[in-house]
Short mmCIF file of C-alpha atoms in Angstrom, two decimals:
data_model
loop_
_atom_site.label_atom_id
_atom_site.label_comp_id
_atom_site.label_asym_id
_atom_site.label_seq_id
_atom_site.Cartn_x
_atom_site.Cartn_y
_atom_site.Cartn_z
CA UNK A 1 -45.01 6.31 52.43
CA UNK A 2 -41.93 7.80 50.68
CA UNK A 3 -38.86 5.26 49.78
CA UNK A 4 -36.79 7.81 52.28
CA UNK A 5 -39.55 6.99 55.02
CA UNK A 6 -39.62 3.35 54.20
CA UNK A 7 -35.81 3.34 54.70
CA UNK A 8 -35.72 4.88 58.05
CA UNK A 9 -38.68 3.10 59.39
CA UNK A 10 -36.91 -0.13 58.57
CA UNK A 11 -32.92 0.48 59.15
CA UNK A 12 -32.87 3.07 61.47
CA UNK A 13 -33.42 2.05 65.76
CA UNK A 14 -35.05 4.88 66.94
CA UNK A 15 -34.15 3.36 70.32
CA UNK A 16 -30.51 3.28 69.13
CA UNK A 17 -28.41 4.56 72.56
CA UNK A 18 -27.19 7.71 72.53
CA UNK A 19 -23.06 8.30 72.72
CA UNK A 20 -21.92 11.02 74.66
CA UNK A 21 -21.44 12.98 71.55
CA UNK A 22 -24.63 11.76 69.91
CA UNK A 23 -26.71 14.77 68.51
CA UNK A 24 -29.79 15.21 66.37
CA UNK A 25 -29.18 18.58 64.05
CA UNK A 26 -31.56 19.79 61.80
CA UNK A 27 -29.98 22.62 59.31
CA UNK A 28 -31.50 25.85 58.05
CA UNK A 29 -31.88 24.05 53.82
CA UNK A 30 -33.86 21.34 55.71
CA UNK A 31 -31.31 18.62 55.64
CA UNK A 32 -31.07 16.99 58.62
CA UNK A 33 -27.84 14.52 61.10
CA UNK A 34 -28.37 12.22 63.44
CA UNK A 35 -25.24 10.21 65.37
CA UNK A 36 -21.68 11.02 66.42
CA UNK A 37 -19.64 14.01 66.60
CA UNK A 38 -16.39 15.38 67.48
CA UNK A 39 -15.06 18.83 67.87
CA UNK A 40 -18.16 20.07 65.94
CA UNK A 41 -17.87 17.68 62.83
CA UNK A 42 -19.71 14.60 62.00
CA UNK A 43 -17.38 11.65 63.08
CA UNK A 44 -18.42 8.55 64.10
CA UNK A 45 -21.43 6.55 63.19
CA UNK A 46 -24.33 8.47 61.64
CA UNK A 47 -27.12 9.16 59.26
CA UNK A 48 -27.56 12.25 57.15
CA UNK A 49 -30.89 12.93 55.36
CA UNK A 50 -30.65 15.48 52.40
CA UNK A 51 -32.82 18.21 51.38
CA UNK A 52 -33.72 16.48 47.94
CA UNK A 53 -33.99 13.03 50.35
CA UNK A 54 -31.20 11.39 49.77
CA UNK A 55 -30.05 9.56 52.66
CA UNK A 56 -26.61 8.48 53.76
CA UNK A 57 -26.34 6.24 56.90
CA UNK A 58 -22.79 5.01 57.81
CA UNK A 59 -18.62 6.17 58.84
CA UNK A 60 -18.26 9.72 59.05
CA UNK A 61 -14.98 11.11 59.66
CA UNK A 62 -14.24 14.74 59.79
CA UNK A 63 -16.97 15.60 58.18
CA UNK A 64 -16.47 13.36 55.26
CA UNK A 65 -18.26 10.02 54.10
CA UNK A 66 -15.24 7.98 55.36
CA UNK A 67 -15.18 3.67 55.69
CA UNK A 68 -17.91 1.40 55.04
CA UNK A 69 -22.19 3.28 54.76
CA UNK A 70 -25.24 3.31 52.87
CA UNK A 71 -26.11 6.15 50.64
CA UNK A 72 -29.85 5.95 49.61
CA UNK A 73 -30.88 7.72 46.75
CA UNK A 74 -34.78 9.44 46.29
CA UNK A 75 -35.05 7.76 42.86
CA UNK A 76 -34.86 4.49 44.61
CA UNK A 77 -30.82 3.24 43.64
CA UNK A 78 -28.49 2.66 46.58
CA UNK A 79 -24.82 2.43 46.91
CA UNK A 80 -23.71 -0.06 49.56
CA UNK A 81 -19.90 0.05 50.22
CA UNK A 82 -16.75 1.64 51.20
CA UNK A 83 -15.93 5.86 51.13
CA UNK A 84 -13.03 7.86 51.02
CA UNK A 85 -13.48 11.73 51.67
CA UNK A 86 -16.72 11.59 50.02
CA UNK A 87 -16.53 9.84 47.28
CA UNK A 88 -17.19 5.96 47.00
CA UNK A 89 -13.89 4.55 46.56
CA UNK A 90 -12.71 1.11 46.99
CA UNK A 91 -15.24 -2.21 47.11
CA UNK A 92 -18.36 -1.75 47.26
CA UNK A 93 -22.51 -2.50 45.13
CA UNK A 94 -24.72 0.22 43.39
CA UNK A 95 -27.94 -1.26 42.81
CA UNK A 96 -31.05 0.64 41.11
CA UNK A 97 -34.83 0.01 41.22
CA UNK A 98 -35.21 -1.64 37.64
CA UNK A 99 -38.96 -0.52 37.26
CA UNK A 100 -37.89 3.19 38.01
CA UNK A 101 -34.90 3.41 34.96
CA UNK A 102 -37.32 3.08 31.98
CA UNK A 103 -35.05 5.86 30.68
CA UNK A 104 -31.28 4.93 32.33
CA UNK A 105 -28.64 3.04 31.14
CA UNK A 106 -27.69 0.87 34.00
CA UNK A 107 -29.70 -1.61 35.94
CA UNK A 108 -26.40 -1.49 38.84
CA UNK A 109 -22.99 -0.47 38.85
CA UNK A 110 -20.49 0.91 40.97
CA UNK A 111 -19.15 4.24 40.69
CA UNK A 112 -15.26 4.11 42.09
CA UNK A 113 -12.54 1.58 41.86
CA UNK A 114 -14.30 -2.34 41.77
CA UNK A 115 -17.27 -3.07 41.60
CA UNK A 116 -20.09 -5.43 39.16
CA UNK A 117 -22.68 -3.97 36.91
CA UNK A 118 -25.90 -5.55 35.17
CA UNK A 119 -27.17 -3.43 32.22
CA UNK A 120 -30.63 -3.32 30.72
CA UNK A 121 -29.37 -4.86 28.01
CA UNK A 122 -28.24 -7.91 29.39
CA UNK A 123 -25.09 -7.02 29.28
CA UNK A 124 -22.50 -7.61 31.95
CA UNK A 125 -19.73 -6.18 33.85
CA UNK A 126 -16.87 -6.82 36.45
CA UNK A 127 -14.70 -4.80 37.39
CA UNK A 128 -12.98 -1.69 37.89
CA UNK A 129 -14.68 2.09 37.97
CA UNK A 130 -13.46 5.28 38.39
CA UNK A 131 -15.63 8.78 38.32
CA UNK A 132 -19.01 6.60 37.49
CA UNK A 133 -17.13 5.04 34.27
CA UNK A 134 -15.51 2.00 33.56
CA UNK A 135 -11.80 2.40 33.73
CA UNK A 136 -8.44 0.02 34.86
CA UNK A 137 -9.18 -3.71 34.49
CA UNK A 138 -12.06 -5.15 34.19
CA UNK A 139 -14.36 -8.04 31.81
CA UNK A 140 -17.45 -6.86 30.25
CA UNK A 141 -19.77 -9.68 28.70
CA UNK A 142 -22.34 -9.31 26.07
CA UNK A 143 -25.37 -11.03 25.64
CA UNK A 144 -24.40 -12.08 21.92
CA UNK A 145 -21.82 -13.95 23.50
CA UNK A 146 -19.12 -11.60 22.97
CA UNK A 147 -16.53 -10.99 25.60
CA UNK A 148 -13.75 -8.44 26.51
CA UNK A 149 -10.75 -8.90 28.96
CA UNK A 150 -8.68 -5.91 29.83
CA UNK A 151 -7.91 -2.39 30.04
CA UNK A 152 -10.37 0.56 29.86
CA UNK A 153 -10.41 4.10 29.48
CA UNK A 154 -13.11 6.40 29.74
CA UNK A 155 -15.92 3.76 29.63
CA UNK A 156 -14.31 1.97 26.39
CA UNK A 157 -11.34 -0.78 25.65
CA UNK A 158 -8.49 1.22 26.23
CA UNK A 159 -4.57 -0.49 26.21
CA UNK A 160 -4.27 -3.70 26.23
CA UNK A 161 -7.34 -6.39 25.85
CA UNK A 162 -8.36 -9.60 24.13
CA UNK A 163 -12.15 -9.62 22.52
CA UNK A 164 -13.92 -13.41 22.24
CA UNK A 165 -16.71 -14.72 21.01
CA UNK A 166 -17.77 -18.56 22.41
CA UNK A 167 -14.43 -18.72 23.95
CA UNK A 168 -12.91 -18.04 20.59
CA UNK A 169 -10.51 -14.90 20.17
CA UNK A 170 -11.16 -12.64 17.96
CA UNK A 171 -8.40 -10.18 18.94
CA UNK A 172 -6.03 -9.61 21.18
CA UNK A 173 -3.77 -6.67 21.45
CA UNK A 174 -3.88 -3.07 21.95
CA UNK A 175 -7.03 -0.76 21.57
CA UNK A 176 -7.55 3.18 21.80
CA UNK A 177 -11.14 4.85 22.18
CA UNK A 178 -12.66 1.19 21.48
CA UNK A 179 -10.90 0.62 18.50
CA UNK A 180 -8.06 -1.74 17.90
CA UNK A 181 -4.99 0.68 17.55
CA UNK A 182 -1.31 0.02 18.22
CA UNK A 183 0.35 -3.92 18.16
CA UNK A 184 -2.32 -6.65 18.19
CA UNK A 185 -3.37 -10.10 16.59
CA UNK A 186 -6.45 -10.53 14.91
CA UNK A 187 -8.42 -14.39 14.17
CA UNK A 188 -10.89 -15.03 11.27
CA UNK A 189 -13.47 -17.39 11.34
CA UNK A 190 -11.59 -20.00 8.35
CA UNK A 191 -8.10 -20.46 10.84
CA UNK A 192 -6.31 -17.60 8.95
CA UNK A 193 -4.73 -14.72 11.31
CA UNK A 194 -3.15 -11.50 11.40
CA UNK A 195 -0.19 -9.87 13.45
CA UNK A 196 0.91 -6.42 13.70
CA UNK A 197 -0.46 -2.78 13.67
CA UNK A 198 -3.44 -1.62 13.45
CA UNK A 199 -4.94 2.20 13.46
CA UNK A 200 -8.89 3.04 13.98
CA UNK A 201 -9.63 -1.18 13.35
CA UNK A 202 -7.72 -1.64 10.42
CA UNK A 203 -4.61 -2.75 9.03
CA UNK A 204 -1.71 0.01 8.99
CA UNK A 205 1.81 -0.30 8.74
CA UNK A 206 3.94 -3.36 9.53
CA UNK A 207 2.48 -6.83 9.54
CA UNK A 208 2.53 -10.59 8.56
CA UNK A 209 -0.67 -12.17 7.81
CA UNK A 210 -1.02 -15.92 8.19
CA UNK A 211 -3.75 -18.01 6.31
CA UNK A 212 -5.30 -20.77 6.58
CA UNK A 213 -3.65 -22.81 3.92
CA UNK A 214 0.04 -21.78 5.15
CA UNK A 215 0.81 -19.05 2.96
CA UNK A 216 2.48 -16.14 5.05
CA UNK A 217 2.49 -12.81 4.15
CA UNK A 218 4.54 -9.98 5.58
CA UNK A 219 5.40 -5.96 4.48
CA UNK A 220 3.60 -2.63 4.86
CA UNK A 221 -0.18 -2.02 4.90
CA UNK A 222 -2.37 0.49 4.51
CA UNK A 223 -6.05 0.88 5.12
CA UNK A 224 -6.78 -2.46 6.09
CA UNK A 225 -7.20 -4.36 2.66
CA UNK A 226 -4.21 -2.97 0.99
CA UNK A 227 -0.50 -3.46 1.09
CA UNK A 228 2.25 -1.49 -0.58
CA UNK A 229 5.51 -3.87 0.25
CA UNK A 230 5.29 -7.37 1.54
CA UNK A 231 6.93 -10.41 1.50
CA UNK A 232 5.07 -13.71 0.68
CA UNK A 233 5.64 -17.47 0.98
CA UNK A 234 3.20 -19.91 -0.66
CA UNK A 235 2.35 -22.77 1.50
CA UNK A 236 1.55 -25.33 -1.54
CA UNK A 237 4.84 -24.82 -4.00
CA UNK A 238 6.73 -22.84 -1.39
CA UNK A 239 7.42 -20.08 -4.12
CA UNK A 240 7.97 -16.40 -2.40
CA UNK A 241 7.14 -13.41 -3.46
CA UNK A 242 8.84 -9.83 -2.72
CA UNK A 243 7.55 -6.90 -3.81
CA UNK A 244 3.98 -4.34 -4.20
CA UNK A 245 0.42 -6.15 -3.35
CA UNK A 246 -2.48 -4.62 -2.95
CA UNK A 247 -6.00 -5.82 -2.37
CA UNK A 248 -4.49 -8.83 -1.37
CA UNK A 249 -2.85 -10.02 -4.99
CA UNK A 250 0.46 -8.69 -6.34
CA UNK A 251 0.70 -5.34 -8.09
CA UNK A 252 2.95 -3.06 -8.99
CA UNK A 253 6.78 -4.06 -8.90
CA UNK A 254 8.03 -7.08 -7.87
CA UNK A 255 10.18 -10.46 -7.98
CA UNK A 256 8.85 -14.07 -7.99
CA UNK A 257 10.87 -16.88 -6.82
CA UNK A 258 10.11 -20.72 -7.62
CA UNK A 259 10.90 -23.80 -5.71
CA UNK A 260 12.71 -24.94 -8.81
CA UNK A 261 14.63 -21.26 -8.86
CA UNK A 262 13.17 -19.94 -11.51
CA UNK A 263 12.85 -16.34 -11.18
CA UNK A 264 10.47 -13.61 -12.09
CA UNK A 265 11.25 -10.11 -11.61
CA UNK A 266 8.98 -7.31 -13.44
CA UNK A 267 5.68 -6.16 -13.37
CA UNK A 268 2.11 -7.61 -12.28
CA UNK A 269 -1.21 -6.93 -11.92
CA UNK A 270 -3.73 -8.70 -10.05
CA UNK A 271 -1.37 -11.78 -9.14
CA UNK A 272 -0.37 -12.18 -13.29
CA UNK A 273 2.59 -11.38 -14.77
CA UNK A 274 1.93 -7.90 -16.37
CA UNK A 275 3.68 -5.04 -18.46
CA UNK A 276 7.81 -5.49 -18.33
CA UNK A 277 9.56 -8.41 -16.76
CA UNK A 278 12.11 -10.61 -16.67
CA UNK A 279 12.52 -14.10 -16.52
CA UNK A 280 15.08 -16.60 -15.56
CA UNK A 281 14.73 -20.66 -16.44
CA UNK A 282 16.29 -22.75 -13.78
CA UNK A 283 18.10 -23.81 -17.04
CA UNK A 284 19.88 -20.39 -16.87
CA UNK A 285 18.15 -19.34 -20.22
CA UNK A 286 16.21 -16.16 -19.69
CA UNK A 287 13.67 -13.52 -21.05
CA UNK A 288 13.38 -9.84 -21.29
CA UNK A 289 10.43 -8.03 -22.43
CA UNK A 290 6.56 -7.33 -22.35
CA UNK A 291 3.97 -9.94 -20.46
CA UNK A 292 0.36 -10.01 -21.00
CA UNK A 293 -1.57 -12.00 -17.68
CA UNK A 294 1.32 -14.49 -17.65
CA UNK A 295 1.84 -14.91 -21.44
CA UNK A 296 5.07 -13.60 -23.19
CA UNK A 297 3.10 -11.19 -25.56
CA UNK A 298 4.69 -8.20 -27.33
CA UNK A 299 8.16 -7.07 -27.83
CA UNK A 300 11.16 -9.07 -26.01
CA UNK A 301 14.01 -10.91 -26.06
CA UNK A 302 15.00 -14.93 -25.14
CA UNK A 303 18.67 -16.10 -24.29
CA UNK A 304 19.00 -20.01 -24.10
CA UNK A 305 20.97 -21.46 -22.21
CA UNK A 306 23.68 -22.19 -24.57
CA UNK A 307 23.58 -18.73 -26.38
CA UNK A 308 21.25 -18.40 -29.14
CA UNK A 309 19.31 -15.18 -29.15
CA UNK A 310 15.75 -13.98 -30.25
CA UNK A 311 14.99 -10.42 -30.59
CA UNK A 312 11.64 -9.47 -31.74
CA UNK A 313 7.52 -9.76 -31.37
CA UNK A 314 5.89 -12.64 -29.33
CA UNK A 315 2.78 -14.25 -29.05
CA UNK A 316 1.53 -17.07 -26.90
CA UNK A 317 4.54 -17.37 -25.08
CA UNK A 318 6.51 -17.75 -28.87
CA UNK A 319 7.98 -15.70 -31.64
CA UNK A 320 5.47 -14.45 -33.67
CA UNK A 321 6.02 -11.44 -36.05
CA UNK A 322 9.08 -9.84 -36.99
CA UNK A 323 11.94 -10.93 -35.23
CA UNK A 324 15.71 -11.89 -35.63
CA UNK A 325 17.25 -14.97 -34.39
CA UNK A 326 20.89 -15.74 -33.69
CA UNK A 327 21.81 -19.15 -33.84
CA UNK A 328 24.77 -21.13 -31.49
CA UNK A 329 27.26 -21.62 -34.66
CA UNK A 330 26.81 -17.54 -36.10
CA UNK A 331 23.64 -18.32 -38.48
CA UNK A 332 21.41 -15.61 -38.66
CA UNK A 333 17.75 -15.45 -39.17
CA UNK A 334 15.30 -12.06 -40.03
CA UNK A 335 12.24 -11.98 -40.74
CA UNK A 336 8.89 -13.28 -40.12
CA UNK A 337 8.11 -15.93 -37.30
CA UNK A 338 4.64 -17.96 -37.00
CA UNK A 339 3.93 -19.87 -33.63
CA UNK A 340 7.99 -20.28 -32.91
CA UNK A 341 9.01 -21.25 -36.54
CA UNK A 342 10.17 -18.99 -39.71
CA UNK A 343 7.33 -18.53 -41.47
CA UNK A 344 6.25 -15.75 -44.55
CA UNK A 345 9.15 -13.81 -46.09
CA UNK A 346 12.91 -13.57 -44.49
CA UNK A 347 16.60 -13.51 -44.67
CA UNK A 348 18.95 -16.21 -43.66
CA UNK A 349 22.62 -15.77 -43.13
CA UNK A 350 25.22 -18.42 -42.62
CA UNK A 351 28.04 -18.34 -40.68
CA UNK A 352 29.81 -19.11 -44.06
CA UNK A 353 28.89 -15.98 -45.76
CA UNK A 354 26.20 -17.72 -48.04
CA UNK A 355 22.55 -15.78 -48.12
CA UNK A 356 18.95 -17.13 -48.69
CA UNK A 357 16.33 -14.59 -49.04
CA UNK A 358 13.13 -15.19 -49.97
CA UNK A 359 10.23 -17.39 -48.12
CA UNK A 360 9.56 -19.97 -45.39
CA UNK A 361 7.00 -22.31 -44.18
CA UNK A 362 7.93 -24.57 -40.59
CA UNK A 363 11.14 -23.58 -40.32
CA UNK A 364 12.39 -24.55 -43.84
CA UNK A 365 12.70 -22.61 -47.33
CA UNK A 366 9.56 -23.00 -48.85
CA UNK A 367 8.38 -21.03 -52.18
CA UNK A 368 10.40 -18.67 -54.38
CA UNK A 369 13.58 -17.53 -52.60
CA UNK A 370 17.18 -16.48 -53.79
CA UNK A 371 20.30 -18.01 -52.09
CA UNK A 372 23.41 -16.65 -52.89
CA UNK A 373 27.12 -18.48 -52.15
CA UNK A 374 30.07 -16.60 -53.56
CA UNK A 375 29.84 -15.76 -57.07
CA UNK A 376 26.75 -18.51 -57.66
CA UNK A 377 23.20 -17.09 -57.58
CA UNK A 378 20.55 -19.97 -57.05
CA UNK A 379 16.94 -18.83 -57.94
CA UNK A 380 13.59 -20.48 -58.36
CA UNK A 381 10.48 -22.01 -55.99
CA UNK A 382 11.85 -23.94 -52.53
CA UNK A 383 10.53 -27.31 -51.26
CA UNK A 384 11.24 -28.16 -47.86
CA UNK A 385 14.60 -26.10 -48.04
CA UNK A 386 15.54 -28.10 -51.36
CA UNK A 387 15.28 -26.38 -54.87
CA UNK A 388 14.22 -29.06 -57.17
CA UNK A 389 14.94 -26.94 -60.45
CA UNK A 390 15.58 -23.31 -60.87
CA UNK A 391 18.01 -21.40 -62.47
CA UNK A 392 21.72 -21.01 -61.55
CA UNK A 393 24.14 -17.55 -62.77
CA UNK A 394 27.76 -17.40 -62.00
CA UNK A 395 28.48 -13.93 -61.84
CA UNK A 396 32.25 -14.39 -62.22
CA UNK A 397 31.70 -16.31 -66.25
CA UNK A 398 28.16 -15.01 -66.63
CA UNK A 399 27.18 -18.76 -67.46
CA UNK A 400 23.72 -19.46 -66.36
CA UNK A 401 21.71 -22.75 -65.89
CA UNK A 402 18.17 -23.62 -66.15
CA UNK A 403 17.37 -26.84 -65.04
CA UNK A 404 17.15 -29.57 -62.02
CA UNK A 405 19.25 -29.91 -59.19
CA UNK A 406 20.41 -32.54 -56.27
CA UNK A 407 20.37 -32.00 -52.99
CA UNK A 408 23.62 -30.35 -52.98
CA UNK A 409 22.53 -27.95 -55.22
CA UNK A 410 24.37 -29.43 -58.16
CA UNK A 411 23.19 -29.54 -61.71
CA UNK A 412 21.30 -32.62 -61.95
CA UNK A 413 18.84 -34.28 -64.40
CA UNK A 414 17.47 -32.29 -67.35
CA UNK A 415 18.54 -28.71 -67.61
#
């Protein structure tokens, strides 16, 4: 016995009274009618048997599958619900034979407007269909514990939905052939979140990303990881940062501000101070010049705050190399700089007019150096910027000394 036969020995009364427009038609393709009619057309109550024995049993009206049947299909599924000219529309069950879909998809479903279906799988869904696909609202449940609430479109997430895991959101926002596209807000597993656009699943455009230990960070993305402008504001010194980051760390242009209001503004690379920049102490003294990861390294110049000037090479974060120095009262340094002091061989210029060349050692006149003040010419080897002896010509009398001097440079002792 056929599933067809099985069906009409057990739902169909063959003793069933007969309306007066009750017929029993058989058609020329073999498909057969048995109930109500009116002006010619099925309407009524009635059962249709089809040629490749499918069986509908149910509301006919004008012809048309309309109301509340049965529609048995030869493979062994069956649709159980309501009809609108033909087509199953409105609430209603699909349910299918599970040892006959070794090859299918579905295990049930509905296929118009609401309706629950099981999947192979063991994955779940509730509700709406339209044209044998999921579409309008509905929330679909996986058996890895993943769940999705909203809008559909052609059997994927489609406007607006909100994807879980262990009641745990994992997004929630706008989606587009399955993939998160338009305005939405995405959760990580360490607390840390993100708000704003996103195209095909990633990142694009505007948005702020929160983590976990407070720091925010908003601008322009692009292709999930990266961001061109953004705005940032550190959670643990509450320092902000405007300017290019990509890969998650500033690079490219941008400008640093401290808690204390210190100011960076110059180059980075990979969250260090890189290439040009410039530098402002809360003090108001300030910087201008080349960085090297965070160290003032190369070629730049330092303003303190009450006026005195260094132009020249740096090392360590201090002058080392060639470099002049202009000091508050108009002295004048040139020459060569060691770990901040003067150090090797250099010119020093008083505000006075008087000149020492020659060498230094920590910041003082140290070895063989000429100082010249007016028409007297000192000469001879430097201790701790005091010449101990040395020789002394007066260019005005041509007189010349050779001997010790005091402090003051004055002849002194044995000469």
């Amino acid at each position: 016995m056929n599933i067809i036969q099985q069906y009409i020995k057990e739902e169909i009364n063959p003793q069933l009274a007969q309306p007066i427009n009750y017929v029993s038609l058989t058609f020329e393709n073999g498909e057969s009618y048995y109930g109500n009619i009116l002006n010619n057309k099925k309407h009524g109550f009635g059962l249709y048997k089809y040629q490749k024995n499918d069986l509908y049993e149910g509301e006919w009206e004008k012809d048309k599958k309309n109301g509340k049947g049965v529609f048995l299909y030869a493979d062994g599924s069956k649709y159980d619900g309501e009809w609108h000219n033909d087509i199953q529309n409105g609430y209603g069950k699909y349910q299918k034979d599970i040892k006959q879909i070794e090859n299918q998809q579905y295990v049930s479903r509905i296929y118009h407007k609401y309706g629950h279906a099981l999947y192979k799988n063991g994955d779940a869904y509730e509700g709406e269909f339209q044209n044998g696909q999921r579409n309008g609202k509905g929330e679909y449940r996986f058996k890895n514990g993943l769940k999705y609430i909203g809008i559909w479109e052609n059997d994927n997430y489609g406007g607006f939905g909100q994807l879980s895991k262990n009641n745990q959101i994992i997004y929630e926002g706008m989606w587009k052939h399955g993939q998160k596209n338009g305005q939405g807000k995405q959760f990580y597993p360490d607390g840390s979140y993100f708000f704003g656009n996103f195209q095909d699943d990633m990142r694009e455009g505007k948005g702020t990303f929160f983590s976990n230990n407070g720091d925010v960070l908003e601008g322009e993305w692009k292709k999930g990881e990266d961001q061109i402008q953004c705005q940032v504001t550190y959670n643990s010194d509450k320092t902000q940062y405007f300017g290019e980051q990509r890969d998650g760390q500033k690079n490219g242009f941008g400008k640093l501000i401290y808690a204390n209001g210190e100011v960076y503004e110059g180059q980075f690379l990979n969250d260090f101070k890189y290439g040009k920049g410039k530098y402002i102490y809360y003090n108001g003294a300030q910087y201008v010049g080349d960085w090297n990861y965070d160290v003032i390294q190369g070629n730049g110049v330092y303003i303190s705050e009450n006026g005195e000037k260094y132009e020249g090479q740096w090392e360590k974060n201090l002058p080392n190399g060639q470099g002049t120095f202009i000091y508050q009262n108009g002295d004048q340094y040139q020459g060569n700089w060691k770990d901040g002091e003067k150090k090797g061989k250099g010119i020093y210029k008083y505000q006075n007019g008087m000149q020492y060349e020659g060498l230094f050692s920590k910041d003082k006149k140290q070895g063989y150096g000429i100082l010249i003040n007016g028409n007297l010419i000192y000469s001879g080897y430097w201790k701790n910027d005091y010449l101990p002896q040395g020789n002394l010509i007066n260019t005005n009398t041509n007189e010349k000394y050779k001997g010790q001097f005091n402090q003051e440079l004055e002849m002194h002792g044995i000469g």
